[in-house]
Amino acid sequence: MDPGVFWPALIVAAGFVGWGVLSPDSLASTSTAVLNWIIRAFGWSFVVSTAFFLAFAVFLAFSRFGRIKLGHDDEKPEFSTISWVCMMFSVGMGIGLMFWGVAEPIKHFGSPPHGLAVPQSREAALVAMQYAYFHWALHPWAIYAVVGLALAYFSYRRDLPTLISSAFHPLLGDRIHGPIGRTIDALAIIATLFGTATSLGLGAQQINSGMNFLWSTGESSTISLTIIGVLTVVFIMSAVSGVGKGIQFLSNMNMIIALILLAFLALVGPTVFIMDTLIEALGLYISDLVAMSFRTSAFSDGKWLASWPIFYWAWWISWAPFVGVFIARISRGRTIREFVIGVLLIPSAVTFVWFTIMGGTALYSELVGPGGLVEAINAKGEAVSLFALLEQYPMAVFTSSVAMFLVAIFFVSGADAASVVMGMLSSRGTAHPRPGIVVLWGLLAGASASVLLVMGGLNGLQTASIIAAAPFLVVMVGLCVSLWKGLMDDIEVHGHFENLDPHTGGVREDHL
């Protein structure tokens, strides 16, 4: 354990939980004030930085830097490509896709972004899918990619500890082992904690809605808190079992079940409409990608931007330390090009399919079928949207049970990885942190999610994500600068780009 990282992060986390337990109203009002200030003064920085991360990752992949291997020249990938993709996707945004897959397109359908279409029209349906793609495909995975790439490069090619601070070695030198480096790692733990808490809160709300749909249990904070408590115990048990045994098994199983659920909806739902939607919405997304990426509140709806793009970019940034550490951990032995293409394109492709089937089926219901989803979300909240859709198709009880099981396993696998990574960050980057430390961070993640739910439900979860992400955004920008310097140093040491073997990513033997 590194006391200089562990104790500051623990004090902040425990202080937040204690504040929420003793004075939730005070915490809520203070958090809202801080959030409003961040959005007003720095909302633009989330927009610009996220677009930059995407451009930077794509440049590295298709430049000659792409040949460099994330590891020593003779290393091979530890996990198969299938398991690699499943673990990335399940840990990266599993719960979010289950929660928002139906809810987001329907929300945009009922209230189109920036007034771009008449509410609940066919044009609104197309815009809804376009913005769902925008929020969930390339941009979030670019955020994960730059953090994961920097960590994998400095950890496995430079043999530095698997810590966020290690990626700053070209800028800070040995100072990464001092107070500055420890502050960076502590900020990463805090961002991870609240990003994880947001996802756990969303998952608990959706499971509660599913239970109410199936068994009329009602929906309340007490039930959601009980769900968080039970699943926290489960994911802690999974976390101490190790990456290979716990997360890999859960991720592979979850992807299979999720694909079966998607295939069911695609076959019994409006199959032709789904295919048409994918083609048209994807084309609109690609054509407007640059304009959407740089839209700020100067000439747009600032409130909408804060509730959607800025919240999402902040949520992904708060997840970036733990997802970055995790995908670096499972990506050793791959080249930069392989890493970036895999992290950007494969999960994005799955995301396009996911939202097209889930959201497209829901939009077809509103345009042609029985409808009622807009009203259900407005009356009962976003968590009920998936179950309201499944109710319109055969075997609703069975499919809703499967959906609720998926949310629970995504909950476990995501929190499992997060608690292990927080343990790594507070234990000098060891791949196998002590079980007691992993358990402690897992308990604090569950406690933070509980406090946020009591503090303000969905709004409370969004507030925590943005506040926790703001300082780490600065860290991420510095990380990109440091990675660039490190790659340039690598080329200077080993000679020209042409000296790199395109097959191994290392230096060709005739140039050693």
Coordinates of C-alpha atoms in Angstrom, one line a residue:
M1 CA 0.0 0.0 0.0
D2 CA 1.2 3.5 -0.8
P3 CA 0.1 5.7 2.2
G4 CA 0.6 8.9 0.2
V5 CA -2.1 7.8 -2.3
F6 CA -4.3 5.6 -0.1
W7 CA -5.0 7.9 2.8
P8 CA -5.8 11.1 1.0
A9 CA -8.2 9.3 -1.4
L10 CA -9.7 7.4 1.5
I11 CA -10.2 10.6 3.5
V12 CA -12.0 12.3 0.6
A13 CA -14.2 9.2 -0.1
A14 CA -15.1 8.6 3.6
G15 CA -15.7 12.3 4.1
F16 CA -18.1 12.4 1.3
V17 CA -20.0 9.4 2.6
G18 CA -20.1 10.8 6.1
W19 CA -21.3 14.2 4.8
G20 CA -24.1 12.5 2.9
V21 CA -25.2 10.4 5.9
L22 CA -25.1 13.3 8.4
S23 CA -26.3 16.2 6.3
P24 CA -27.6 15.1 2.8
D25 CA -29.4 18.4 2.2
S26 CA -26.2 20.4 2.8
L27 CA -24.2 18.0 0.5
A28 CA -26.9 18.4 -2.2
S29 CA -27.0 22.2 -2.2
T30 CA -23.2 22.5 -2.1
S31 CA -22.8 19.9 -5.0
T32 CA -25.4 21.8 -7.1
A33 CA -23.6 25.1 -6.6
V34 CA -20.2 23.6 -7.6
L35 CA -21.8 21.9 -10.6
N36 CA -23.4 25.1 -11.8
W37 CA -20.0 26.9 -11.6
I38 CA -18.2 24.1 -13.4
I39 CA -20.7 24.1 -16.3
R40 CA -20.8 27.8 -16.6
A41 CA -17.1 28.4 -16.5
F42 CA -15.6 25.2 -18.0
G43 CA -18.4 23.4 -19.9
W44 CA -16.6 24.2 -23.1
S45 CA -13.5 22.5 -22.0
F46 CA -15.2 19.1 -21.8
V47 CA -16.4 19.6 -25.4
V48 CA -13.1 20.6 -26.9
S49 CA -11.0 18.1 -24.9
T50 CA -13.2 15.1 -25.9
A51 CA -13.0 16.0 -29.6
F52 CA -9.2 16.4 -29.2
F53 CA -8.9 12.9 -27.5
L54 CA -10.7 11.3 -30.5
A55 CA -8.4 13.1 -33.0
F56 CA -5.3 12.3 -31.1
A57 CA -6.1 8.6 -30.8
V58 CA -6.9 8.3 -34.5
F59 CA -3.7 10.1 -35.4
L60 CA -1.6 7.7 -33.3
A61 CA -3.2 4.7 -34.8
F62 CA -2.7 5.7 -38.4
S63 CA 0.7 7.3 -38.0
R64 CA 3.9 5.3 -37.9
F65 CA 3.7 5.3 -34.1
G66 CA 1.0 2.6 -34.7
R67 CA 3.7 0.0 -35.2
I68 CA 5.1 0.3 -31.6
K69 CA 4.2 -2.6 -29.4
L70 CA 2.7 -2.1 -26.0
G71 CA 5.2 -4.4 -24.4
H72 CA 8.5 -6.0 -25.2
D73 CA 9.1 -7.1 -28.8
D74 CA 8.6 -10.8 -28.2
E75 CA 5.4 -10.6 -26.2
K76 CA 2.1 -12.0 -27.4
P77 CA -1.4 -10.8 -26.2
E78 CA -2.5 -12.5 -23.0
F79 CA -6.2 -12.8 -23.9
S80 CA -7.9 -13.9 -27.2
T81 CA -9.4 -11.1 -29.3
I82 CA -13.0 -12.2 -28.4
S83 CA -12.4 -12.2 -24.7
W84 CA -10.5 -8.9 -25.0
V85 CA -13.4 -7.2 -26.7
C86 CA -16.0 -8.7 -24.3
M87 CA -14.1 -7.5 -21.3
M88 CA -13.6 -4.0 -22.7
F89 CA -17.3 -3.6 -23.6
S90 CA -18.7 -5.1 -20.4
V91 CA -16.5 -3.1 -18.1
G92 CA -16.6 0.1 -20.3
M93 CA -20.3 0.8 -20.4
G94 CA -22.4 -2.3 -19.8
I95 CA -24.9 -0.8 -17.2
G96 CA -25.1 2.4 -19.2
L97 CA -26.3 0.7 -22.3
M98 CA -28.9 -1.3 -20.5
F99 CA -30.2 1.8 -18.8
W100 CA -30.1 4.2 -21.7
G101 CA -30.5 1.9 -24.7
V102 CA -34.3 2.6 -24.9
A103 CA -34.5 5.6 -22.6
E104 CA -32.2 8.0 -24.5
P105 CA -33.7 7.7 -28.0
I106 CA -37.2 8.0 -26.5
K107 CA -36.2 11.1 -24.4
H108 CA -34.7 12.8 -27.6
F109 CA -37.8 11.7 -29.6
G110 CA -40.1 13.4 -27.1
S111 CA -37.8 16.5 -26.8
P112 CA -35.4 16.7 -29.8
P113 CA -31.9 18.2 -29.1
H114 CA -31.6 21.9 -29.9
G115 CA -35.1 22.0 -31.4
L116 CA -33.8 20.2 -34.5
A117 CA -37.2 18.5 -35.2
V118 CA -40.8 18.6 -34.3
P119 CA -41.3 16.5 -31.1
Q120 CA -42.5 12.9 -31.7
S121 CA -42.1 13.1 -35.5
R122 CA -40.2 10.9 -37.9
E123 CA -37.5 13.6 -38.1
A124 CA -37.3 13.6 -34.3
A125 CA -36.8 9.8 -34.3
L126 CA -33.9 10.1 -36.8
V127 CA -32.2 12.9 -34.7
A128 CA -32.8 10.8 -31.6
M129 CA -30.8 7.9 -33.0
Q130 CA -28.1 10.3 -34.3
Y131 CA -27.4 11.8 -30.9
A132 CA -27.6 8.4 -29.1
Y133 CA -24.7 7.3 -31.4
F134 CA -22.9 10.5 -30.8
H135 CA -23.0 10.1 -27.0
W136 CA -22.1 6.4 -26.9
A137 CA -19.8 5.5 -29.8
L138 CA -16.4 7.0 -30.8
H139 CA -16.0 9.8 -28.3
P140 CA -16.3 7.8 -25.0
W141 CA -14.1 5.1 -26.4
A142 CA -11.5 7.7 -27.4
I143 CA -11.4 8.9 -23.8
Y144 CA -10.7 5.4 -22.6
A145 CA -8.2 4.8 -25.4
V146 CA -5.9 7.6 -24.6
V147 CA -5.7 6.7 -20.9
G148 CA -5.4 3.0 -21.6
L149 CA -2.8 3.5 -24.3
A150 CA -0.6 5.8 -22.2
L151 CA -0.7 3.3 -19.3
A152 CA 0.0 0.3 -21.4
Y153 CA 2.9 2.0 -23.2
F154 CA 4.7 3.3 -20.0
S155 CA 3.9 0.2 -17.9
Y156 CA 4.7 -2.6 -20.4
R157 CA 7.3 -0.9 -22.8
R158 CA 9.0 1.3 -20.2
D159 CA 8.5 -1.2 -17.3
L160 CA 7.0 1.5 -15.0
P161 CA 4.3 0.7 -12.4
T162 CA 0.7 0.5 -13.7
L163 CA -0.2 3.9 -12.3
I164 CA -1.7 7.1 -13.9
S165 CA 1.4 9.0 -12.6
S166 CA 3.7 6.7 -14.5
A167 CA 2.4 8.1 -17.8
F168 CA 3.9 11.5 -16.7
H169 CA 7.4 10.3 -16.6
P170 CA 8.6 12.2 -19.7
L171 CA 7.3 15.4 -18.1
L172 CA 8.1 14.9 -14.4
G173 CA 10.9 12.4 -14.4
D174 CA 11.4 10.8 -11.0
R175 CA 9.0 13.3 -9.4
I176 CA 6.3 10.8 -10.4
H177 CA 7.3 9.0 -7.2
G178 CA 6.8 12.1 -5.1
P179 CA 3.9 14.3 -4.0
I180 CA 2.9 15.3 -7.5
G181 CA 2.7 11.8 -8.7
R182 CA 0.8 10.7 -5.7
T183 CA -1.7 13.5 -6.1
I184 CA -2.4 12.4 -9.7
D185 CA -3.0 8.8 -8.6
A186 CA -5.3 10.0 -5.7
L187 CA -7.3 12.1 -8.2
A188 CA -7.6 9.0 -10.4
I189 CA -9.0 7.0 -7.5
I190 CA -11.5 9.7 -6.5
A191 CA -12.7 10.0 -10.2
T192 CA -13.0 6.3 -10.4
L193 CA -15.0 6.0 -7.2
F194 CA -17.6 8.5 -8.2
G195 CA -17.8 7.3 -11.8
T196 CA -18.4 3.8 -10.5
A197 CA -21.0 5.1 -8.0
T198 CA -22.9 6.7 -10.8
S199 CA -23.1 3.4 -12.7
L200 CA -24.1 1.5 -9.6
G201 CA -26.9 3.9 -8.9
L202 CA -28.2 3.6 -12.4
G203 CA -28.1 -0.2 -12.2
A204 CA -29.9 -0.2 -8.8
Q205 CA -32.6 2.0 -10.2
Q206 CA -33.2 -0.2 -13.2
I207 CA -33.2 -3.4 -11.2
N208 CA -35.8 -1.8 -8.9
S209 CA -37.9 -0.9 -11.9
G210 CA -37.6 -4.5 -13.2
M211 CA -38.6 -6.0 -9.8
N212 CA -41.6 -3.6 -9.7
F213 CA -42.6 -4.6 -13.3
L214 CA -42.3 -8.4 -12.5
W215 CA -43.5 -8.6 -8.9
S216 CA -45.1 -5.2 -8.1
T217 CA -42.6 -4.5 -5.3
G218 CA -42.9 -0.8 -5.7
E219 CA -40.0 1.6 -6.3
S220 CA -38.2 3.3 -3.5
S221 CA -34.8 4.4 -2.2
T222 CA -35.0 1.7 0.4
I223 CA -35.3 -1.1 -2.2
S224 CA -32.5 0.5 -4.4
L225 CA -30.2 0.7 -1.4
T226 CA -30.9 -2.9 -0.6
I227 CA -30.0 -3.9 -4.1
I228 CA -26.8 -1.9 -3.9
G229 CA -25.9 -3.7 -0.7
V230 CA -26.5 -7.2 -2.0
L231 CA -24.7 -6.7 -5.3
T232 CA -21.8 -4.9 -3.6
V233 CA -21.1 -8.1 -1.6
V234 CA -21.3 -10.1 -4.9
F235 CA -18.9 -7.9 -6.8
I236 CA -16.4 -7.8 -4.0
M237 CA -16.4 -11.6 -4.0
S238 CA -15.9 -11.6 -7.7
A239 CA -13.1 -9.0 -7.4
V240 CA -11.0 -10.9 -5.0
S241 CA -11.1 -13.9 -7.4
G242 CA -8.9 -12.1 -9.9
V243 CA -9.2 -10.9 -13.5
G244 CA -9.0 -14.2 -15.3
K245 CA -11.5 -16.0 -13.1
G246 CA -14.0 -13.3 -12.2
I247 CA -14.2 -10.5 -14.8
Q248 CA -13.4 -12.6 -17.8
F249 CA -16.1 -15.2 -17.0
L250 CA -18.7 -12.6 -16.2
S251 CA -17.9 -10.5 -19.3
N252 CA -18.1 -13.5 -21.7
M253 CA -21.3 -14.7 -20.2
N254 CA -22.9 -11.3 -20.3
M255 CA -22.1 -10.6 -23.9
I256 CA -23.7 -13.9 -25.0
I257 CA -26.9 -13.2 -23.0
A258 CA -27.0 -9.6 -24.3
L259 CA -26.6 -10.7 -27.9
I260 CA -29.4 -13.3 -27.5
L261 CA -31.7 -10.5 -26.1
L262 CA -30.8 -8.2 -29.0
A263 CA -31.4 -11.0 -31.5
F264 CA -34.8 -11.7 -30.0
L265 CA -35.9 -8.0 -30.3
A266 CA -34.5 -7.8 -33.9
L267 CA -36.4 -10.9 -35.0
V268 CA -39.7 -10.4 -33.3
G269 CA -39.5 -6.6 -33.6
P270 CA -39.5 -4.4 -36.8
T271 CA -36.5 -6.0 -38.5
V272 CA -36.7 -4.0 -41.7
F273 CA -37.2 -0.7 -39.8
I274 CA -34.2 -1.5 -37.6
M275 CA -31.9 -2.1 -40.7
D276 CA -33.2 1.1 -42.4
T277 CA -32.7 3.0 -39.1
L278 CA -29.1 1.8 -38.8
I279 CA -28.1 2.9 -42.3
E280 CA -29.8 6.3 -42.3
A281 CA -28.9 7.3 -38.7
L282 CA -25.3 6.2 -39.1
G283 CA -25.0 8.3 -42.3
L284 CA -26.4 11.3 -40.5
Y285 CA -24.1 10.7 -37.5
I286 CA -21.0 10.5 -39.7
S287 CA -21.9 13.6 -41.8
D288 CA -22.6 15.8 -38.7
L289 CA -19.8 14.4 -36.5
V290 CA -17.6 17.4 -36.5
A291 CA -20.4 19.9 -36.0
M292 CA -21.8 17.9 -33.1
S293 CA -18.4 17.5 -31.5
F294 CA -17.8 21.3 -31.2
R295 CA -21.3 22.5 -30.3
T296 CA -21.2 24.6 -27.1
S297 CA -23.8 26.7 -25.3
A298 CA -22.9 30.0 -27.1
F299 CA -25.6 29.4 -29.7
S300 CA -27.3 26.2 -28.3
D301 CA -29.4 25.1 -25.4
G302 CA -26.9 25.2 -22.5
K303 CA -29.2 23.3 -20.2
W304 CA -29.5 20.5 -22.7
L305 CA -25.7 20.4 -23.2
A306 CA -25.2 20.1 -19.5
S307 CA -27.7 17.3 -19.1
W308 CA -26.5 15.2 -22.0
P309 CA -23.1 15.7 -23.8
I310 CA -21.2 17.3 -20.9
F311 CA -22.7 14.8 -18.4
Y312 CA -21.6 12.0 -20.7
W313 CA -18.1 13.3 -21.4
A314 CA -17.7 13.8 -17.6
W315 CA -19.0 10.4 -16.9
W316 CA -16.6 8.8 -19.3
I317 CA -13.7 10.9 -18.0
S318 CA -14.5 9.8 -14.4
W319 CA -14.5 6.2 -15.6
A320 CA -11.3 6.7 -17.7
P321 CA -8.8 5.9 -14.9
F322 CA -10.3 2.5 -14.1
V323 CA -11.3 1.5 -17.6
G324 CA -7.9 2.8 -18.9
V325 CA -6.0 0.8 -16.3
F326 CA -8.2 -2.2 -17.0
I327 CA -7.9 -2.2 -20.8
A328 CA -4.2 -1.6 -20.4
R329 CA -4.0 -4.6 -18.1
I330 CA -5.7 -6.8 -20.7
S331 CA -3.9 -5.3 -23.8
R332 CA -0.3 -6.1 -23.1
G333 CA 1.4 -7.4 -26.3
R334 CA -0.7 -5.5 -28.8
T335 CA 0.5 -2.7 -31.1
I336 CA -0.7 0.8 -30.7
R337 CA -2.6 0.5 -34.0
E338 CA -4.2 -2.7 -33.0
F339 CA -5.1 -1.3 -29.6
V340 CA -6.7 2.0 -30.9
I341 CA -8.6 0.3 -33.7
G342 CA -9.9 -2.4 -31.3
V343 CA -10.8 0.1 -28.6
L344 CA -12.4 2.6 -30.9
L345 CA -14.1 0.6 -33.6
I346 CA -15.2 -2.7 -32.2
P347 CA -17.1 -1.4 -29.2
S348 CA -18.5 1.4 -31.3
A349 CA -19.8 -1.0 -33.8
V350 CA -21.5 -3.0 -31.0
T351 CA -22.9 0.2 -29.7
F352 CA -24.4 1.2 -33.1
V353 CA -26.1 -2.2 -33.2
W354 CA -27.3 -2.0 -29.6
F355 CA -28.9 1.4 -29.9
T356 CA -30.4 0.6 -33.3
I357 CA -32.1 -2.5 -32.0
M358 CA -33.2 -1.2 -28.6
G359 CA -33.9 2.4 -29.6
G360 CA -35.1 1.6 -33.1
T361 CA -37.6 -0.9 -31.7
A362 CA -38.8 1.6 -29.2
L363 CA -39.1 4.4 -31.8
Y364 CA -41.1 2.1 -34.1
S365 CA -43.5 1.5 -31.2
E366 CA -44.0 5.2 -30.9
L367 CA -44.4 5.9 -34.6
V368 CA -46.4 2.8 -35.7
G369 CA -47.2 0.6 -32.8
P370 CA -48.9 0.9 -29.4
G371 CA -46.5 3.6 -28.2
G372 CA -46.8 5.0 -24.6
L373 CA -43.1 4.9 -23.9
V374 CA -42.7 8.7 -23.8
E375 CA -45.5 8.9 -21.3
A376 CA -44.1 6.0 -19.2
I377 CA -40.7 7.7 -18.9
N378 CA -42.2 11.0 -18.0
A379 CA -44.3 9.4 -15.4
K380 CA -42.0 6.8 -13.9
G381 CA -38.5 7.8 -15.0
E382 CA -35.9 6.5 -17.4
A383 CA -35.3 3.2 -15.5
V384 CA -38.7 1.8 -16.5
S385 CA -38.2 2.3 -20.3
L386 CA -36.7 -1.1 -21.2
F387 CA -39.3 -3.0 -19.3
A388 CA -42.1 -0.9 -20.8
L389 CA -40.8 -1.8 -24.2
L390 CA -40.4 -5.6 -23.5
E391 CA -44.0 -5.6 -22.2
Q392 CA -45.2 -5.0 -25.8
Y393 CA -43.6 -8.3 -27.1
P394 CA -44.0 -12.0 -26.4
M395 CA -42.5 -13.6 -23.3
A396 CA -42.4 -10.2 -21.5
V397 CA -41.9 -11.8 -18.1
F398 CA -39.0 -14.0 -19.3
T399 CA -37.2 -11.2 -21.3
S400 CA -37.6 -8.7 -18.5
S401 CA -36.1 -11.2 -16.1
V402 CA -33.2 -11.7 -18.5
A403 CA -32.7 -7.9 -18.8
M404 CA -32.7 -7.5 -15.0
F405 CA -30.1 -10.3 -14.7
L406 CA -28.0 -8.6 -17.4
V407 CA -28.1 -5.3 -15.4
A408 CA -27.0 -7.2 -12.3
I409 CA -24.1 -8.9 -14.0
F410 CA -23.0 -5.7 -15.7
F411 CA -23.2 -4.1 -12.2
V412 CA -21.0 -6.8 -10.8
S413 CA -18.4 -6.9 -13.6
G414 CA -18.0 -3.1 -13.8
A415 CA -17.7 -2.6 -10.1
D416 CA -15.5 -5.7 -9.8
A417 CA -13.0 -4.1 -12.2
A418 CA -13.2 -0.7 -10.6
S419 CA -12.5 -2.0 -7.1
V420 CA -9.5 -4.0 -8.4
V421 CA -8.2 -0.9 -10.2
M422 CA -8.6 1.4 -7.2
G423 CA -6.7 -1.2 -5.2
M424 CA -3.9 -1.2 -7.9
L425 CA -3.7 2.6 -7.9
S426 CA -3.4 2.7 -4.1
S427 CA -0.9 -0.1 -4.0
R428 CA 1.9 1.2 -6.2
G429 CA 0.5 -0.4 -9.4
T430 CA 0.7 -4.0 -8.3
A431 CA -1.5 -6.3 -10.5
H432 CA -2.6 -8.2 -7.4
P433 CA -3.6 -5.7 -4.7
R434 CA -4.3 -7.1 -1.2
P435 CA -7.9 -8.4 -0.9
G436 CA -8.5 -6.1 2.1
I437 CA -7.8 -3.0 0.1
V438 CA -10.0 -4.2 -2.8
V439 CA -12.8 -4.9 -0.4
L440 CA -12.5 -1.5 1.2
W441 CA -12.8 0.4 -2.1
G442 CA -15.7 -1.8 -3.1
L443 CA -17.5 -1.0 0.1
L444 CA -16.9 2.8 -0.4
A445 CA -18.1 2.6 -4.0
G446 CA -21.4 1.0 -2.9
A447 CA -21.7 3.5 0.0
S448 CA -21.1 6.5 -2.4
A449 CA -23.8 5.2 -4.8
S450 CA -26.2 4.9 -1.9
V451 CA -25.5 8.5 -0.8
L452 CA -25.9 9.8 -4.3
L453 CA -29.2 8.1 -4.7
V454 CA -30.6 9.5 -1.5
M455 CA -29.1 12.9 -2.3
G456 CA -30.9 13.3 -5.6
G457 CA -31.5 10.2 -7.7
L458 CA -30.4 10.6 -11.3
N459 CA -29.6 14.3 -10.9
G460 CA -27.4 13.4 -7.9
L461 CA -25.5 10.8 -9.9
Q462 CA -24.9 13.2 -12.8
T463 CA -23.7 15.9 -10.5
A464 CA -21.1 13.7 -8.8
S465 CA -19.8 12.5 -12.2
I466 CA -19.2 16.0 -13.5
I467 CA -17.6 17.3 -10.3
A468 CA -15.3 14.3 -10.0
A469 CA -14.3 14.5 -13.6
A470 CA -13.4 18.2 -13.7
P471 CA -9.9 17.9 -12.1
F472 CA -9.1 14.6 -13.8
L473 CA -9.8 16.3 -17.2
V474 CA -6.7 18.4 -16.6
V475 CA -4.7 15.3 -15.8
M476 CA -5.9 13.7 -19.1
V477 CA -4.7 16.6 -21.2
G478 CA -1.3 16.5 -19.5
L479 CA -1.2 12.7 -20.1
C480 CA -1.6 13.2 -23.8
V481 CA 1.3 15.7 -23.9
S482 CA 3.4 13.3 -21.9
L483 CA 2.5 10.3 -24.2
W484 CA 3.5 12.3 -27.2
K485 CA 6.8 13.2 -25.7
G486 CA 7.4 9.6 -24.7
L487 CA 6.7 8.3 -28.2
M488 CA 9.0 10.9 -29.7
D489 CA 11.7 9.8 -27.2
D490 CA 11.2 6.2 -28.2
I491 CA 11.8 7.0 -31.8
E492 CA 14.9 9.1 -31.0
V493 CA 16.4 6.2 -29.0
H494 CA 15.6 3.5 -31.5
G495 CA 16.2 5.5 -34.7
H496 CA 13.9 6.3 -37.6
F497 CA 10.4 5.0 -37.9
E498 CA 11.5 2.8 -40.7
N499 CA 13.6 0.8 -38.2
L500 CA 10.4 -0.5 -36.6
D501 CA 9.4 -4.0 -37.7
P502 CA 5.8 -3.7 -38.9
H503 CA 5.1 -7.3 -37.6
T504 CA 6.5 -7.2 -34.1
G505 CA 6.3 -3.4 -33.4
G506 CA 9.9 -3.6 -32.1
V507 CA 13.2 -2.6 -33.6
R508 CA 14.3 -4.6 -36.6
E509 CA 17.3 -6.9 -35.9
D510 CA 19.4 -5.3 -38.6
H511 CA 19.0 -1.9 -37.0
L512 CA 19.9 -2.9 -33.4

